[in-house]
Coordinates of N, CA and C in Angstrom, one line a residue:
X1 N 0.8 -1.2 0.0 CA 0.0 0.0 0.0 C 0.9 1.2 0.0
X2 N 0.2 2.4 -0.4 CA 0.9 3.7 -0.3 C -0.1 4.7 -0.1
X3 N 0.2 5.9 -0.4 CA -0.7 7.1 -0.2 C -0.8 7.9 -1.5
X4 N -1.9 8.5 -1.7 CA -2.1 9.4 -2.8 C -2.9 10.6 -2.4
X5 N -3.0 11.6 -3.3 CA -3.9 12.7 -3.0 C -4.5 13.2 -4.3
X6 N -5.8 13.7 -4.2 CA -6.6 14.2 -5.3 C -6.1 15.5 -5.7
X7 N -6.0 15.7 -7.1 CA -5.5 17.0 -7.6 C -6.6 17.8 -8.3
X8 N -7.8 17.2 -8.4 CA -8.9 18.0 -8.9 C -10.2 17.3 -8.5
X9 N -11.3 17.9 -8.7 CA -12.6 17.3 -8.3 C -13.1 16.2 -9.2
X10 N -12.4 15.9 -10.3 CA -12.9 14.9 -11.2 C -12.4 13.5 -10.9
X11 N -11.7 13.4 -9.7 CA -11.3 12.0 -9.3 C -9.9 11.6 -9.7
X12 N -9.1 12.5 -10.2 CA -7.7 12.2 -10.5 C -6.8 12.4 -9.3
X13 N -5.9 11.4 -9.0 CA -5.0 11.6 -7.9 C -3.6 11.1 -8.3
X14 N -2.7 11.7 -7.6 CA -1.3 11.3 -7.7 C -0.8 10.4 -6.6
X15 N 0.1 9.5 -6.9 CA 0.7 8.6 -6.0 C 2.1 8.3 -6.4
X16 N 2.8 7.4 -5.8 CA 4.1 7.1 -6.2 C 4.1 6.0 -7.2
X17 N 5.0 6.0 -8.2 CA 5.0 5.0 -9.3 C 5.3 3.6 -8.7
X18 N 6.1 3.6 -7.6 CA 6.4 2.3 -7.0 C 5.3 1.7 -6.3
X19 N 4.3 2.5 -5.9 CA 3.1 2.0 -5.2 C 2.3 1.1 -6.1
X20 N 2.2 1.4 -7.4 CA 1.4 0.7 -8.3 C 2.2 -0.1 -9.3
X21 N 3.5 -0.3 -9.0 CA 4.3 -1.1 -10.0 C 3.8 -2.5 -10.0
X22 N 3.6 -3.0 -11.2 CA 3.2 -4.4 -11.4 C 1.7 -4.6 -11.1
X23 N 0.9 -3.5 -11.0 CA -0.5 -3.7 -10.6 C -1.4 -3.5 -11.8
X24 N -2.5 -4.3 -11.8 CA -3.5 -4.2 -12.9 C -4.4 -3.0 -12.6
X25 N -4.5 -2.6 -11.4 CA -5.4 -1.5 -10.9 C -5.1 -1.2 -9.5
X26 N -5.9 -0.4 -8.9 CA -5.7 0.0 -7.5 C -7.0 0.3 -6.8
X27 N -7.0 0.3 -5.5 CA -8.1 0.6 -4.7 C -7.8 1.8 -3.8
X28 N -8.7 2.8 -3.8 CA -8.5 4.0 -3.0 C -9.5 4.1 -1.9
X29 N -9.0 4.5 -0.7 CA -9.8 4.6 0.5 C -9.4 5.8 1.3
X30 N -10.4 6.5 1.8 CA -10.1 7.7 2.7 C -10.6 7.3 4.0
X31 N -9.7 7.3 5.0 CA -10.1 7.0 6.4 C -10.9 5.7 6.5
X32 N -12.0 5.7 7.1 CA -12.8 4.5 7.2 C -13.9 4.3 6.2
X33 N -13.8 5.2 5.1 CA -14.8 5.1 4.1 C -14.7 3.9 3.2
X34 N -15.7 3.6 2.4 CA -15.7 2.4 1.6 C -14.6 2.6 0.5
X35 N -13.9 1.5 0.1 CA -12.9 1.6 -0.9 C -13.5 1.8 -2.3
X36 N -12.8 2.5 -3.2 CA -13.2 2.7 -4.5 C -12.2 2.2 -5.5
X37 N -12.6 1.5 -6.6 CA -11.6 1.1 -7.5 C -11.0 2.3 -8.3
X38 N -9.7 2.2 -8.7 CA -9.1 3.2 -9.5 C -8.3 2.7 -10.6
X39 N -8.3 3.4 -11.8 CA -7.5 3.0 -12.9 C -6.2 3.6 -12.9
X40 N -5.2 2.9 -13.3 CA -3.8 3.5 -13.4 C -3.6 4.1 -14.8
X41 N -3.6 5.4 -14.9 CA -3.5 6.0 -16.2 C -2.1 6.3 -16.8
X42 N -1.2 6.5 -15.9 CA 0.2 6.8 -16.3 C 1.2 6.6 -15.1
X43 N 2.4 6.2 -15.5 CA 3.5 6.1 -14.5 C 4.7 6.7 -15.0
X44 N 5.5 7.3 -14.2 CA 6.8 7.8 -14.5 C 7.8 7.4 -13.4
X45 N 8.6 6.3 -13.8 CA 9.5 5.8 -12.8 C 10.6 6.8 -12.4
X46 N 11.0 7.6 -13.3 CA 12.1 8.6 -13.0 C 11.7 9.5 -11.9
X47 N 10.5 10.1 -12.0 CA 10.1 11.0 -10.9 C 9.3 10.3 -9.8
X48 N 9.1 9.0 -10.0 CA 8.3 8.2 -9.0 C 6.9 8.8 -8.8
X49 N 6.2 9.0 -9.9 CA 4.9 9.5 -9.9 C 4.0 8.6 -10.7
X50 N 2.7 8.5 -10.3 CA 1.7 7.8 -11.0 C 0.4 8.5 -10.9
X51 N -0.4 8.4 -12.0 CA -1.7 9.1 -12.1 C -2.8 8.0 -12.1
X52 N -3.7 8.2 -11.1 CA -4.8 7.3 -11.0 C -6.1 8.1 -11.2
X53 N -7.2 7.3 -11.4 CA -8.5 7.9 -11.6 C -9.6 7.0 -11.1
X54 N -10.4 7.6 -10.2 CA -11.6 6.9 -9.7 C -12.8 7.3 -10.6
X55 N -13.8 6.5 -10.5 CA -15.0 6.8 -11.4 C -15.8 8.0 -10.8
X56 N -15.8 8.2 -9.5 CA -16.6 9.2 -8.9 C -15.8 10.5 -8.9
X57 N -16.3 11.5 -8.1 CA -15.7 12.8 -7.9 C -15.0 12.8 -6.5
X58 N -14.1 13.8 -6.4 CA -13.4 14.0 -5.1 C -14.0 15.2 -4.4
X59 N -14.4 15.0 -3.1 CA -15.0 16.1 -2.4 C -14.0 17.2 -2.0
X60 N -12.8 16.8 -1.9 CA -11.7 17.8 -1.7 C -10.5 17.5 -2.5
X61 N -9.7 18.5 -2.9 CA -8.5 18.2 -3.7 C -7.5 19.2 -3.3
X62 N -6.2 18.9 -3.6 CA -5.1 19.7 -3.2 C -4.9 20.9 -4.1
X63 N -4.2 21.9 -3.6 CA -3.8 23.1 -4.3 C -2.3 23.2 -4.2
X64 N -1.6 23.3 -5.4 CA -0.2 23.4 -5.4 C 0.2 24.9 -5.1
X65 N 1.4 25.0 -4.4 CA 1.9 26.3 -4.1 C 2.5 27.0 -5.3
X66 N 2.1 28.2 -5.5 CA 2.7 29.1 -6.5 C 3.9 29.8 -6.0
X67 N 4.2 31.0 -6.6 CA 5.3 31.8 -6.1 C 4.9 32.7 -4.9
X68 N 5.8 32.9 -4.0 CA 7.2 32.5 -4.0 C 7.3 31.0 -3.6
X69 N 8.3 30.3 -4.2 CA 8.5 28.9 -3.9 C 8.9 28.6 -2.5
X70 N 8.8 27.4 -2.1 CA 9.3 27.0 -0.8 C 10.7 27.3 -0.6
X71 N 11.1 27.7 0.7 CA 12.4 28.1 1.0 C 13.0 27.1 2.0
X72 N 14.4 27.1 2.0 CA 15.1 26.3 3.0 C 14.7 26.7 4.4
X73 N 14.3 25.7 5.2 CA 14.0 25.9 6.6 C 12.5 26.1 6.9
X74 N 11.7 26.2 5.8 CA 10.3 26.4 6.0 C 9.7 25.1 6.6
X75 N 8.6 25.3 7.4 CA 7.9 24.2 8.1 C 7.1 23.5 7.0
X76 N 7.0 22.2 7.1 CA 6.2 21.4 6.2 C 5.5 20.3 7.1
X77 N 4.5 19.7 6.5 CA 3.7 18.6 7.1 C 3.4 17.5 6.0
X78 N 3.3 16.3 6.5 CA 3.0 15.1 5.6 C 1.9 14.3 6.3
X79 N 0.8 14.2 5.5 CA -0.3 13.3 6.0 C -0.4 12.1 5.1
X80 N -0.3 10.9 5.7 CA -0.4 9.7 4.9 C -0.9 8.5 5.6
X81 N -0.8 7.3 5.0 CA -1.3 6.1 5.6 C -0.1 5.1 5.7
X82 N 0.8 5.3 6.6 CA 2.0 4.4 6.7 C 1.6 3.2 7.6
X83 N 2.4 2.1 7.4 CA 2.4 0.9 8.2 C 0.9 0.4 8.4
X84 N 0.3 0.1 7.3 CA -1.1 -0.4 7.3 C -1.2 -1.6 8.2
X85 N -2.2 -1.7 9.0 CA -2.4 -2.8 9.9 C -1.7 -2.6 11.2
X86 N -0.9 -1.6 11.3 CA -0.1 -1.4 12.6 C -0.4 0.0 13.2
X87 N -0.4 1.0 12.3 CA -0.8 2.3 12.8 C -2.2 2.6 12.5
X88 N -2.7 3.8 12.8 CA -4.1 4.2 12.6 C -4.6 4.0 11.2
X89 N -5.8 3.4 11.0 CA -6.3 3.3 9.7 C -6.9 4.6 9.2
X90 N -7.0 5.6 10.0 CA -7.5 6.9 9.6 C -6.4 7.9 9.2
X91 N -5.1 7.4 9.1 CA -4.0 8.2 8.7 C -3.2 8.8 9.8
X92 N -2.0 9.3 9.4 CA -1.1 9.9 10.4 C -0.5 11.2 9.8
X93 N -0.2 12.1 10.7 CA 0.4 13.4 10.4 C 1.8 13.4 11.0
X94 N 2.8 13.8 10.2 CA 4.1 14.1 10.7 C 4.5 15.5 10.2
X95 N 5.4 16.2 11.0 CA 5.8 17.5 10.6 C 7.4 17.6 10.6
X96 N 7.9 18.6 10.0 CA 9.3 18.8 9.9 C 9.6 20.1 9.2
X97 N 10.8 20.1 8.6 CA 11.4 21.3 7.9 C 11.9 20.9 6.5
X98 N 12.0 21.8 5.6 CA 12.7 21.6 4.4 C 14.2 21.7 4.7
X99 N 14.9 20.5 4.7 CA 16.3 20.5 5.1 C 17.2 20.9 4.0
X100 N 16.8 20.6 2.7 CA 17.6 21.0 1.5 C 16.7 21.1 0.4
X101 N 17.0 22.0 -0.6 CA 16.2 22.2 -1.8 C 16.6 21.3 -2.9
X102 N 17.6 20.4 -2.6 CA 17.9 19.3 -3.6 C 17.9 18.0 -2.8
X103 N 17.8 16.9 -3.6 CA 17.7 15.6 -3.0 C 19.0 14.9 -3.0
X104 N 19.0 13.5 -3.2 CA 20.1 12.7 -3.1 C 21.1 13.0 -4.2
X105 N 22.4 13.2 -3.8 CA 23.5 13.6 -4.7 C 23.1 14.8 -5.5
X106 N 22.5 15.8 -4.9 CA 22.2 17.1 -5.5 C 21.1 17.0 -6.6
X107 N 20.2 16.0 -6.5 CA 19.2 15.9 -7.5 C 18.2 17.1 -7.3
X108 N 18.1 17.9 -8.4 CA 17.3 19.1 -8.3 C 15.9 18.9 -8.6
X109 N 15.5 17.6 -8.8 CA 14.1 17.3 -9.0 C 13.4 16.9 -7.6
X110 N 14.3 16.9 -6.6 CA 13.8 16.5 -5.3 C 14.1 17.6 -4.3
X111 N 13.5 17.4 -3.1 CA 13.9 18.2 -1.9 C 14.1 17.2 -0.7
X112 N 14.9 17.6 0.3 CA 15.1 16.8 1.4 C 14.2 17.4 2.6
X113 N 13.5 16.5 3.3 CA 12.7 17.0 4.4 C 13.0 16.2 5.7
X114 N 12.7 16.8 6.8 CA 13.0 16.1 8.1 C 11.8 15.4 8.7
X115 N 10.6 15.6 8.1 CA 9.4 14.9 8.6 C 9.6 13.4 8.5
X116 N 9.3 12.7 9.6 CA 9.5 11.2 9.6 C 8.6 10.6 8.5
X117 N 9.1 9.6 7.8 CA 8.4 8.9 6.7 C 8.5 7.4 7.0
X118 N 7.4 6.7 7.0 CA 7.4 5.3 7.2 C 6.9 4.6 5.9
X119 N 7.0 3.3 5.8 CA 6.5 2.5 4.7 C 5.0 2.7 4.6
X120 N 4.6 3.0 3.4 CA 3.2 3.3 3.1 C 2.9 4.8 2.9
X121 N 3.9 5.6 3.3 CA 3.7 7.0 3.1 C 4.2 7.5 1.7
X122 N 4.8 6.7 0.9 CA 5.2 7.1 -0.4 C 4.0 7.5 -1.2
X123 N 4.1 8.7 -1.8 CA 3.0 9.3 -2.6 C 2.2 10.4 -1.8
X124 N 2.6 10.5 -0.5 CA 1.9 11.6 0.3 C 2.3 12.9 -0.2
X125 N 1.4 13.9 -0.1 CA 1.7 15.3 -0.4 C 2.5 15.9 0.8
X126 N 3.5 16.6 0.4 CA 4.2 17.5 1.4 C 3.6 18.9 1.3
X127 N 3.1 19.4 2.3 CA 2.4 20.7 2.3 C 3.1 21.7 3.2
X128 N 3.0 23.0 2.8 CA 3.5 24.0 3.6 C 2.5 24.4 4.7
X129 N 2.8 25.5 5.4 CA 2.0 25.9 6.6 C 0.7 26.5 6.2
X130 N 0.4 26.7 4.8 CA -0.9 27.1 4.4 C -1.7 25.9 3.8
X131 N -1.1 24.7 3.8 CA -1.7 23.6 3.2 C -1.5 23.4 1.7
X132 N -0.6 24.2 1.1 CA -0.3 24.0 -0.3 C 0.7 22.9 -0.5
X133 N 0.5 22.2 -1.6 CA 1.5 21.1 -1.9 C 2.8 21.7 -2.5
X134 N 3.9 21.2 -1.9 CA 5.2 21.6 -2.4 C 6.1 20.4 -2.8
X135 N 5.6 19.2 -2.6 CA 6.3 18.0 -3.0 C 5.5 16.8 -2.7
X136 N 6.0 15.7 -3.2 CA 5.4 14.4 -3.0 C 6.4 13.4 -2.4
X137 N 6.1 12.7 -1.3 CA 7.1 11.9 -0.7 C 7.6 10.8 -1.7
X138 N 8.9 10.7 -1.7 CA 9.5 9.8 -2.7 C 10.2 8.6 -2.1
X139 N 11.1 8.9 -1.1 CA 11.9 7.9 -0.5 C 12.4 8.3 0.9
X140 N 12.8 7.3 1.6 CA 13.4 7.5 2.9 C 14.8 6.9 2.9
X141 N 15.7 7.6 3.7 CA 17.1 7.1 3.9 C 17.2 6.5 5.3
X142 N 17.7 5.3 5.4 CA 17.8 4.6 6.7 C 19.3 4.4 7.1
X143 N 20.0 3.7 6.2 CA 21.3 3.2 6.5 C 22.3 3.5 5.3
X144 N 23.6 3.7 5.6 CA 24.5 3.7 4.5 C 25.9 3.2 5.0
X145 N 26.6 2.6 4.1 CA 28.0 2.1 4.5 C 28.8 3.3 4.9
X146 N 29.6 3.1 6.0 CA 30.4 4.2 6.5 C 31.7 3.6 7.0
X147 N 32.3 2.8 6.2 CA 33.6 2.2 6.6 C 34.4 1.7 5.5
X148 N 35.3 0.8 5.8 CA 36.2 0.3 4.7 C 36.0 -1.2 4.7
X149 N 36.6 -1.9 3.8 CA 36.5 -3.4 3.7 C 37.1 -4.0 4.9
X150 N 38.2 -3.4 5.4 CA 38.9 -3.9 6.6 C 38.1 -3.6 7.9
X151 N 37.4 -2.4 7.9 CA 36.7 -2.0 9.1 C 35.3 -1.6 8.6
X152 N 34.4 -2.5 8.3 CA 33.1 -2.2 7.8 C 32.2 -1.6 8.9
X153 N 31.4 -0.7 8.6 CA 30.5 -0.1 9.6 C 29.2 0.4 8.8
X154 N 28.2 0.6 9.6 CA 26.9 1.1 9.0 C 26.5 2.3 9.8
X155 N 26.2 3.4 9.1 CA 25.7 4.6 9.8 C 24.1 4.7 9.7
X156 N 23.5 4.9 10.8 CA 22.0 5.1 10.8 C 21.7 6.5 10.4
X157 N 21.0 6.7 9.4 CA 20.7 8.1 8.9 C 19.3 8.5 9.5
X158 N 19.3 9.6 10.2 CA 18.2 10.1 10.9 C 17.6 11.3 10.2
X159 N 16.2 11.4 10.2 CA 15.5 12.5 9.7 C 15.9 13.0 8.3
X160 N 16.2 12.0 7.5 CA 16.6 12.3 6.1 C 15.6 11.6 5.2
X161 N 14.7 12.3 4.6 CA 13.7 11.8 3.6 C 13.6 12.7 2.4
X162 N 13.2 12.1 1.3 CA 13.2 12.9 0.1 C 11.8 13.0 -0.5
X163 N 11.5 14.1 -1.2 CA 10.3 14.3 -1.9 C 10.5 14.8 -3.3
X164 N 9.7 14.3 -4.2 CA 9.8 14.9 -5.6 C 9.2 16.3 -5.5
X165 N 9.8 17.3 -6.1 CA 9.3 18.7 -5.9 C 8.1 18.9 -6.8
X166 N 7.3 19.9 -6.4 CA 6.0 20.1 -7.0 C 6.1 20.5 -8.5
X167 N 7.2 21.1 -8.9 CA 7.3 21.4 -10.4 C 7.3 20.1 -11.2
X168 N 8.0 19.1 -10.7 CA 8.0 17.8 -11.4 C 6.6 17.2 -11.5
X169 N 5.8 17.3 -10.4 CA 4.5 16.8 -10.4 C 3.6 17.6 -11.4
X170 N 3.7 18.9 -11.4 CA 2.9 19.7 -12.3 C 3.3 19.4 -13.8
X171 N 4.5 19.2 -14.1 CA 5.0 18.8 -15.4 C 4.3 17.5 -15.8
X172 N 4.3 16.5 -14.9 CA 3.7 15.2 -15.1 C 2.2 15.3 -15.4
X173 N 1.5 16.2 -14.6 CA 0.1 16.4 -14.8 C -0.2 17.1 -16.2
X174 N 0.7 18.0 -16.5 CA 0.5 18.7 -17.8 C 0.7 17.8 -18.9
X175 N 1.7 16.9 -18.8 CA 1.9 15.9 -19.9 C 0.7 14.9 -20.1
X176 N -0.1 14.8 -19.0 CA -1.2 13.9 -19.1 C -2.5 14.6 -19.2
X177 N -2.4 16.0 -19.4 CA -3.6 16.8 -19.7 C -4.6 16.8 -18.5
X178 N -4.1 16.8 -17.3 CA -4.9 16.8 -16.1 C -4.8 18.2 -15.4
X179 N -6.0 18.8 -15.2 CA -6.0 20.2 -14.6 C -5.7 20.1 -13.1
X180 N -5.2 21.2 -12.5 CA -4.9 21.2 -11.1 C -4.9 22.7 -10.7
X181 N -5.0 23.0 -9.4 CA -5.1 24.3 -8.9 C -3.7 24.8 -8.4
X182 N -3.4 26.0 -8.6 CA -2.2 26.7 -8.0 C -2.6 28.0 -7.4
X183 N -2.0 28.2 -6.2 CA -2.3 29.5 -5.5 C -1.1 29.9 -4.7
X184 N -1.0 31.2 -4.4 CA 0.1 31.7 -3.6 C 0.1 31.0 -2.2
X185 N 1.2 31.1 -1.5 CA 1.3 30.4 -0.2 C 0.2 30.7 0.8
X186 N -0.2 31.9 0.9 CA -1.2 32.3 1.8 C -0.7 32.4 3.3
X187 N -1.5 32.7 4.2 CA -1.2 32.9 5.6 C -0.9 31.5 6.2
X188 N 0.1 31.6 7.2 CA 0.4 30.3 7.9 C -0.8 30.0 8.8
X189 N -1.1 28.7 8.8 CA -2.2 28.2 9.6 C -1.6 27.4 10.8
X190 N -2.5 27.1 11.7 CA -2.1 26.2 12.8 C -1.9 24.8 12.3
X191 N -1.1 24.0 13.0 CA -0.8 22.6 12.5 C -2.1 21.8 12.4
X192 N -3.0 21.9 13.4 CA -4.3 21.2 13.2 C -5.1 21.6 12.0
X193 N -5.0 22.9 11.6 CA -5.8 23.3 10.4 C -5.1 22.8 9.2
X194 N -3.8 22.7 9.2 CA -3.1 22.1 8.0 C -3.4 20.7 7.9
X195 N -3.4 20.0 9.0 CA -3.7 18.5 9.1 C -5.1 18.3 8.5
X196 N -6.1 19.1 8.8 CA -7.4 18.9 8.4 C -7.5 19.1 6.9
X197 N -6.8 20.1 6.3 CA -6.8 20.3 4.9 C -6.2 19.1 4.2
X198 N -5.0 18.6 4.6 CA -4.3 17.5 4.0 C -5.1 16.2 4.1
X199 N -5.7 16.0 5.3 CA -6.5 14.8 5.5 C -7.6 14.6 4.5
X200 N -8.3 15.8 4.2 CA -9.5 15.7 3.3 C -9.1 15.3 1.9
X201 N -7.9 15.7 1.4 CA -7.6 15.4 0.0 C -6.7 14.2 -0.2
X202 N -6.4 13.5 0.9 CA -5.4 12.4 0.9 C -6.2 11.0 1.0
X203 N -5.6 10.0 0.3 CA -6.3 8.7 0.3 C -5.2 7.6 0.4
X204 N -5.6 6.5 0.9 CA -4.7 5.3 0.9 C -4.9 4.6 -0.4
X205 N -3.8 4.2 -1.0 CA -3.8 3.5 -2.3 C -3.3 2.1 -2.1
X206 N -4.1 1.1 -2.5 CA -3.7 -0.3 -2.5 C -3.6 -0.9 -3.9
X207 N -2.6 -1.7 -4.1 CA -2.3 -2.3 -5.4 C -3.2 -3.5 -5.6
X208 N -3.7 -3.7 -6.8 CA -4.4 -4.9 -7.2 C -3.4 -5.6 -8.2
X209 N -2.9 -6.7 -7.7 CA -1.8 -7.4 -8.4 C -2.3 -8.0 -9.7
X210 N -1.4 -8.1 -10.7 CA -1.8 -8.7 -12.0 C -1.8 -10.2 -11.8
X211 N -2.8 -10.8 -12.4 CA -3.0 -12.3 -12.3 C -2.2 -13.0 -13.4

């Protein structure tokens, strides 16, 4: 399973390409609501993005942040559905900062965030303090080799997670002719208010395996 978010009221949503890799279709569920089948319309492994479509409409959908763009050190939040069957079935919120405006090995299609990310959160929207989308959770870093062949060691990497930046997501949506909303950052909201915004447009995504 993974997480996705609606980008317009017509039932289109974004998730991670790896979430639906090898799947014939997907199932989308928000909180404790009934699951809805979704078609996989497009995947881009390079940006780790996938486009899904449910038959119905979305009651709430995300708005991407316009200019000025997100800055280093700004507060962000992530709402998703990590660790299915272990954590809450109604979703989880984590918060953090933009740690870097580039990703792994200076990848300028990504940003680095300090918000904790667990399995199942891939595809979650990263939002600013106004609830605008600034990225999509892509990957987490846990361990890395930090020694030599003679003296091997492993370093535990803490608070290092990566998100595909919003410009890549918008380019992906443009290529697939899907409309989306963009707005200036707006006033900072309380964390509970940001959580409520993100929760309403976020859904859990489950893969239907190919037979």
